[in-house]
Short mmCIF file of C-alpha atoms in Angstrom, two decimals:
data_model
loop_
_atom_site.label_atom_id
_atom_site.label_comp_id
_atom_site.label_asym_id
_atom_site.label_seq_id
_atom_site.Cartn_x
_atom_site.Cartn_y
_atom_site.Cartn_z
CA UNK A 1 81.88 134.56 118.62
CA UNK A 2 80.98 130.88 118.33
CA UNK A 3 79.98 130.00 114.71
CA UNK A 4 77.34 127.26 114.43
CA UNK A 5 79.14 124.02 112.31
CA UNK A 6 76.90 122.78 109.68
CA UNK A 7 74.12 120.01 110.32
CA UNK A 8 72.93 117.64 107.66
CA UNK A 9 70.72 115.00 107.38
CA UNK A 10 72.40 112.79 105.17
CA UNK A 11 69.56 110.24 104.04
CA UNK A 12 66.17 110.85 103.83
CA UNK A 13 63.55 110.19 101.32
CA UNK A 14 60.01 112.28 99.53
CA UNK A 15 57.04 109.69 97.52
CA UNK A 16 53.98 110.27 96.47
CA UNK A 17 52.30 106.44 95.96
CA UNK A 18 49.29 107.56 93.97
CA UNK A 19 51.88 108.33 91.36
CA UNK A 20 52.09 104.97 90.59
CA UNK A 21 55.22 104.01 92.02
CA UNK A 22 56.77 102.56 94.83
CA UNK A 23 55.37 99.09 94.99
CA UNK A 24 57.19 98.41 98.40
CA UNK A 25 55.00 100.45 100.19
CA UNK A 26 52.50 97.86 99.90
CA UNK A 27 53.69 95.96 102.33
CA UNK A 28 54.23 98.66 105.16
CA UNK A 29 52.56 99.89 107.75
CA UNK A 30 49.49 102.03 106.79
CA UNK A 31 51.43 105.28 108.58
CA UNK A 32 53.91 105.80 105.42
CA UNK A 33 51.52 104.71 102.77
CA UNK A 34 50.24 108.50 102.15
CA UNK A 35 52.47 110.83 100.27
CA UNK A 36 55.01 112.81 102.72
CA UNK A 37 56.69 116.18 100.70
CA UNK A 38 59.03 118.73 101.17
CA UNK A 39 56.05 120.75 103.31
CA UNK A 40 55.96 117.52 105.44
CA UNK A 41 59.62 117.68 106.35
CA UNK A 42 59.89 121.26 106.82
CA UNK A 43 59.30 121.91 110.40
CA UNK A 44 61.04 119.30 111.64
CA UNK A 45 64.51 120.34 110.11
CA UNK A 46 63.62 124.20 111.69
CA UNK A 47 62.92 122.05 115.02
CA UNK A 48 66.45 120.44 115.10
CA UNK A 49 68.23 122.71 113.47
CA UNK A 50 69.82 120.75 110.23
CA UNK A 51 70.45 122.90 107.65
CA UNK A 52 70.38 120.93 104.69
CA UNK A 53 68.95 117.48 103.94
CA UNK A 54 70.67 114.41 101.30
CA UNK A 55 67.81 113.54 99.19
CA UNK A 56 67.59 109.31 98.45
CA UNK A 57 66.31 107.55 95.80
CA UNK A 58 62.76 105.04 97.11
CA UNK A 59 62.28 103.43 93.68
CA UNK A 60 64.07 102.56 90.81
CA UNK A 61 61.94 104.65 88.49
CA UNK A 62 63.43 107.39 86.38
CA UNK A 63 59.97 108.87 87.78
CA UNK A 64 61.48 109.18 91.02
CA UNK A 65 64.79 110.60 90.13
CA UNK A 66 63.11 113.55 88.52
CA UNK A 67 60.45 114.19 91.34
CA UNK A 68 63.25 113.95 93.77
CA UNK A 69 65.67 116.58 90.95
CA UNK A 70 61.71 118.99 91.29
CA UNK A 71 61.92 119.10 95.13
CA UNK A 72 65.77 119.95 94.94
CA UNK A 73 65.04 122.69 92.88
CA UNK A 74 62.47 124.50 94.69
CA UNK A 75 64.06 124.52 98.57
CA UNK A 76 67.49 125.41 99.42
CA UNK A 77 67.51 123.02 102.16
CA UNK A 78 67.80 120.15 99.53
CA UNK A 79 71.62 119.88 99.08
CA UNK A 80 71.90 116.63 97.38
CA UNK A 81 69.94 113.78 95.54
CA UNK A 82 70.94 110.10 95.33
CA UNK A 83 69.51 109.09 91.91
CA UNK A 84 68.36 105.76 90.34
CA UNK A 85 69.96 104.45 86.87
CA UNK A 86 69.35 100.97 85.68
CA UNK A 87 72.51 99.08 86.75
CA UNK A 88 71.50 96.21 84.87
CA UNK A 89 71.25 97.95 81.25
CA UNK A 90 74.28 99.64 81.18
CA UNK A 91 73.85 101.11 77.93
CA UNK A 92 70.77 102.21 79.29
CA UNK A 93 72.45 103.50 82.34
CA UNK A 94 75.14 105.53 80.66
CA UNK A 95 72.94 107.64 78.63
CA UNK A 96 70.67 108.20 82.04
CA UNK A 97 74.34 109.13 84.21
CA UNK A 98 75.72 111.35 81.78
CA UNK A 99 72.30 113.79 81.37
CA UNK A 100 71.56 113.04 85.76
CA UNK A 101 75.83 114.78 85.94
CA UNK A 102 74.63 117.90 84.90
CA UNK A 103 71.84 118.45 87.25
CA UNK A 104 72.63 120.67 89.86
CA UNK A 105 72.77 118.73 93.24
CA UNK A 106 73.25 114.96 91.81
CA UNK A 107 75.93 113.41 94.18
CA UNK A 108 75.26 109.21 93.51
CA UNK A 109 73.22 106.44 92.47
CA UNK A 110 71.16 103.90 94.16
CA UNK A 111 69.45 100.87 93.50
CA UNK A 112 67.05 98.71 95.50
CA UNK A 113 68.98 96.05 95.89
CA UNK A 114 67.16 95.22 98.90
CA UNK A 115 64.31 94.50 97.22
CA UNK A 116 65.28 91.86 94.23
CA UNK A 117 64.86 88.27 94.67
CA UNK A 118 68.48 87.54 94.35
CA UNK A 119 70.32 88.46 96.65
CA UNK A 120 73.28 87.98 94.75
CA UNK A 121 72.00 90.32 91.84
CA UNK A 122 75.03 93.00 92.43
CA UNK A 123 77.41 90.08 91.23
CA UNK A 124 75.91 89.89 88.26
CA UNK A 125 77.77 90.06 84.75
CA UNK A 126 75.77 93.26 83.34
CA UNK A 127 75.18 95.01 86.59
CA UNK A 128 79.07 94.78 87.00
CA UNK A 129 78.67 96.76 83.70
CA UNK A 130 76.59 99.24 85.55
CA UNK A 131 79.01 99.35 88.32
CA UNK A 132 82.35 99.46 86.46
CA UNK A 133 80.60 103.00 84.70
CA UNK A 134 80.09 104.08 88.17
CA UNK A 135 83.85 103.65 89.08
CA UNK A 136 84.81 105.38 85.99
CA UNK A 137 82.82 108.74 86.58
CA UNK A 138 83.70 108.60 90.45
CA UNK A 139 79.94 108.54 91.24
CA UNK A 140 79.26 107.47 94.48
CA UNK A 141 77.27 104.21 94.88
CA UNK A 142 74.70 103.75 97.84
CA UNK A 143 74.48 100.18 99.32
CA UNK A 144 71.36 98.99 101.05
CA UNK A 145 70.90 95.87 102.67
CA UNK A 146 68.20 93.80 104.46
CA UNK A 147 70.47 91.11 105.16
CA UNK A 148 74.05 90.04 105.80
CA UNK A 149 75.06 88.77 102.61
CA UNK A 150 74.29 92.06 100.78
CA UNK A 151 76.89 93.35 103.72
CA UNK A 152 79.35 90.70 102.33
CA UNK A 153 78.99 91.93 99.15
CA UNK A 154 80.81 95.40 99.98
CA UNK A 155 84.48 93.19 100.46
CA UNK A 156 83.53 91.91 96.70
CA UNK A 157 82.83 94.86 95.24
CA UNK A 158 86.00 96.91 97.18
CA UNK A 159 88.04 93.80 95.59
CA UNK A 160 87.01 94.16 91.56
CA UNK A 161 86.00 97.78 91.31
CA UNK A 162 88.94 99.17 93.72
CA UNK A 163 88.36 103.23 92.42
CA UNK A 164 84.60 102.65 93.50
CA UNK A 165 83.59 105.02 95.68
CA UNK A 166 80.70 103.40 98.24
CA UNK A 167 78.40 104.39 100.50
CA UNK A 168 76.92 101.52 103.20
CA UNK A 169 73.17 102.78 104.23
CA UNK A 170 72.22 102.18 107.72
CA UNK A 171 75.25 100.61 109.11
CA UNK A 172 74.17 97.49 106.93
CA UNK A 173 71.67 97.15 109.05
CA UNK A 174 73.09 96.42 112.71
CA UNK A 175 70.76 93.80 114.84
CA UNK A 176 69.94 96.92 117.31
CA UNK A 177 68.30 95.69 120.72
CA UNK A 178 70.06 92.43 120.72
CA UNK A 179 73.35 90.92 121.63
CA UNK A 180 74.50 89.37 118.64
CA UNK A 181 77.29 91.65 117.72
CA UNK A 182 78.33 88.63 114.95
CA UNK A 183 78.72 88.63 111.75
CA UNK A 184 77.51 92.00 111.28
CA UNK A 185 81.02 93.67 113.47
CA UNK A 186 83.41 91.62 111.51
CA UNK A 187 81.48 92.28 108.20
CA UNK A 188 81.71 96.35 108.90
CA UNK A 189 84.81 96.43 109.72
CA UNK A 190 86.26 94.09 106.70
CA UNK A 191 83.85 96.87 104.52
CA UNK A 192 85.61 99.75 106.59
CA UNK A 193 88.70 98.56 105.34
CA UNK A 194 88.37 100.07 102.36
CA UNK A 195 89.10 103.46 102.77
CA UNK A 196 87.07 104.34 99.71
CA UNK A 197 83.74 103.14 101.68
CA UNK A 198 81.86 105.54 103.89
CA UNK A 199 78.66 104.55 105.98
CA UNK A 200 75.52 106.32 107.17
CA UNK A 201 74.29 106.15 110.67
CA UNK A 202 70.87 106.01 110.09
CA UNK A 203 67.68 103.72 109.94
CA UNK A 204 69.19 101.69 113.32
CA UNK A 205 65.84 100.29 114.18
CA UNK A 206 65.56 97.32 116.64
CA UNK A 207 65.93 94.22 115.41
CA UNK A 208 63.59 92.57 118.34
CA UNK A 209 60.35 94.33 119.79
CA UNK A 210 58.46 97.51 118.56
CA UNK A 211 60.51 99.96 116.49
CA UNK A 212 59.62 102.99 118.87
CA UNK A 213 60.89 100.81 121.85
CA UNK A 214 64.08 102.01 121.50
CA UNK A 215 66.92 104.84 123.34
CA UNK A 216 69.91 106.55 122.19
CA UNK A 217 71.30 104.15 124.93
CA UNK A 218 70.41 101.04 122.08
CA UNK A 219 72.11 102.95 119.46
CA UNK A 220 75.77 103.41 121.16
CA UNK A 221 77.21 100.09 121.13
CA UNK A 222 76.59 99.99 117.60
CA UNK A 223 78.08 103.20 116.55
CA UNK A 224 81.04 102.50 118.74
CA UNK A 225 81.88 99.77 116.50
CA UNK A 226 80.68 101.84 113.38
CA UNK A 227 83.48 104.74 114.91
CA UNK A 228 86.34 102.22 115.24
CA UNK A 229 86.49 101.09 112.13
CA UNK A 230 85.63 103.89 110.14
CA UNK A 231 86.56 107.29 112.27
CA UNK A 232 84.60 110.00 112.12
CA UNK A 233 85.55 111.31 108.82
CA UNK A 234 83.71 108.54 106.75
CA UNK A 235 80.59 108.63 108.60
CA UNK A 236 77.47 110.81 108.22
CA UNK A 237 74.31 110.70 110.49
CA UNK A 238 70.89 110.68 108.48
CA UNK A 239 66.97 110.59 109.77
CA UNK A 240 65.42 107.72 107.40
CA UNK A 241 62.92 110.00 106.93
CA UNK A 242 59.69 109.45 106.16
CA UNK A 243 60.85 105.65 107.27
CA UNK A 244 61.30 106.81 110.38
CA UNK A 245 57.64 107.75 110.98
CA UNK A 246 56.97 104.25 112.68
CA UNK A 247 59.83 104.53 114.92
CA UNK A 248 58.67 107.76 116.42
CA UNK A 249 58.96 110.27 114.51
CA UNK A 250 61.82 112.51 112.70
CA UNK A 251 62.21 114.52 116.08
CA UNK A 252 62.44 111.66 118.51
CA UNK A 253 64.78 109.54 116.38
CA UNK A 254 66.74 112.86 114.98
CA UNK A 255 67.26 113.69 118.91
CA UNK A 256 68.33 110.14 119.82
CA UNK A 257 71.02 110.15 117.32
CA UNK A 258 72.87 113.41 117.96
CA UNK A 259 72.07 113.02 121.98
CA UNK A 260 74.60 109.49 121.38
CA UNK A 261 76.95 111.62 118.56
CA UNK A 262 77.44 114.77 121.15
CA UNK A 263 78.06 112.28 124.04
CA UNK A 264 81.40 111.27 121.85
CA UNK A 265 82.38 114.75 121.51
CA UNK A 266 83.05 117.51 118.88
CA UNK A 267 85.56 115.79 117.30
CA UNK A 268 82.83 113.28 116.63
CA UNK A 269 79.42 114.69 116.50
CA UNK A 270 80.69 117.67 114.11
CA UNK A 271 81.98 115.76 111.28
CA UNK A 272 79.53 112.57 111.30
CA UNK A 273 76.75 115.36 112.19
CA UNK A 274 77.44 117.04 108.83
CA UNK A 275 80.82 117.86 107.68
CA UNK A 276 81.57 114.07 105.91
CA UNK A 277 78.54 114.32 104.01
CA UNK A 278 79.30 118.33 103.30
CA UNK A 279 82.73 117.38 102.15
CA UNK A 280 81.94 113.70 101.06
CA UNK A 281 79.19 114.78 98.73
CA UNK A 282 80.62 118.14 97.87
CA UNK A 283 77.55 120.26 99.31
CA UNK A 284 76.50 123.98 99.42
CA UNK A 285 76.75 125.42 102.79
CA UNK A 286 73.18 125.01 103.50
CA UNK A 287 70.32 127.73 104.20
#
């Protein structure tokens, strides 16, 4: 008898904008302005069959942490949640970390770095501070990155925190649908060096044209060079979710994903499909 391996999405998000929050929103597309829950999500992990879902921070709200901390604690499937403590008040940040530890289900932090003005803002002096806590409880920090130079940033950060565990979202960001494999290859691979850093396959959007106008066939050259320079064991695949909306949907880009991951084999598809982030993260089983 064949036993089914685990299946997790490793990145996907819940907001509700009327709350308040979540200012970037503003500036999407009016498809993921509404409020998408747990009830939302539902069907489409019974659809693809993933067990369990990584819950990630979508703004750096303390609001957010504990709506995200709610969700967690009413469905199984919720095996993990990427918080939000302010890096740049480390004090601040401390107190938040040590009371977030004892929640059942906290596995990291994450900060919009994406969306500051500076783009340099990691290298600053106090969140360093933040950062340097992070590296002393061996929380996990989540990188995301609009841009190349928060990519470079990763060789930086591996260099003065080197007991920092870190996660790179989305590849960093890949220019999907184009052939400009430059800077971005040399820049993943200098971050996969580190064998502390781990990445997620996940929000590979085009860089050119519509977002839906894309195949699993667009998504393989990228994750060839994601798999040779950081093997199977330090990648995880994740939806994007409810991001994901506006480039077809949670099924079609779900399906995309694992039809390129299965293609590699089981060697492959079963850890990046969900045993990295089950071991990574230190998970439940799922439901």
């Amino acid at each position: 008898m064949t036993t089914r391996r685990v299946v997790i999405d490793a990145h996907q998000h819940f907001w509700d904008p009327s709350s308040g929050g979540y200012p970037w929103l503003a500036a999407q597309p009016a498809e993921i302005q509404r409020p998408y829950g747990f009830a939302d999500l539902a069907s489409h992990l019974a659809s693809q069959a993933v067990d369990g879902t990584v819950l990630v921070q979508a703004d750096d709200t303390d609001a957010d942490t504990d709506a995200m901390f709610e969700v967690a604690a009413a469905h199984v499937e919720v095996l993990g949640v990427v918080a939000y403590v302010p890096l740049e008040h480390p004090d601040r940040a401390a107190e938040r970390l040590a009371e977030l530890q004892h929640r059942p289900g906290f596995v990291g932090i994450r900060n919009l770095i994406h969306d500051q003005a500076d783009p340099d803002w990691l290298l600053r002096p106090d969140v360093a501070e933040g950062l340097q806590l992070l590296e002393q409880e061996a929380v996990p920090f989540e990188l995301v990155t609009n841009q190349l130079r928060h990519l470079e940033h990763v060789g930086y950060l591996s260099e003065r925190f080197p007991r920092l565990r870190l996660v790179v979202d989305h590849l960093g960001k890949p220019p999907v649908k184009t052939a400009n494999r430059e800077p971005w290859s040399s820049l993943i691979r200098r971050a996969a060096s580190n064998p502390l850093v781990h990445a997620k396959i996940s929000g590979l959007y085009p860089a050119v044209g519509p977002w839906r106008d894309h195949r699993s066939a667009d998504l393989r050259p990228w994750i060839d060079v994601a798999l040779e320079a950081f093997g199977p064991q330090r990648l995880m695949a994740g939806s994007d979710w409810p991001v994901c909306v506006l480039a077809g949907g949670y099924d079609a880009v779900w399906s995309n994903l694992r039809q390129v991951l299965v293609g590699y084999g089981e060697e492959v598809s079963t850890p990046i499909l969900g045993q990295t982030a089950h071991d990574y993260y230190g998970l439940a089983q799922g439901s």
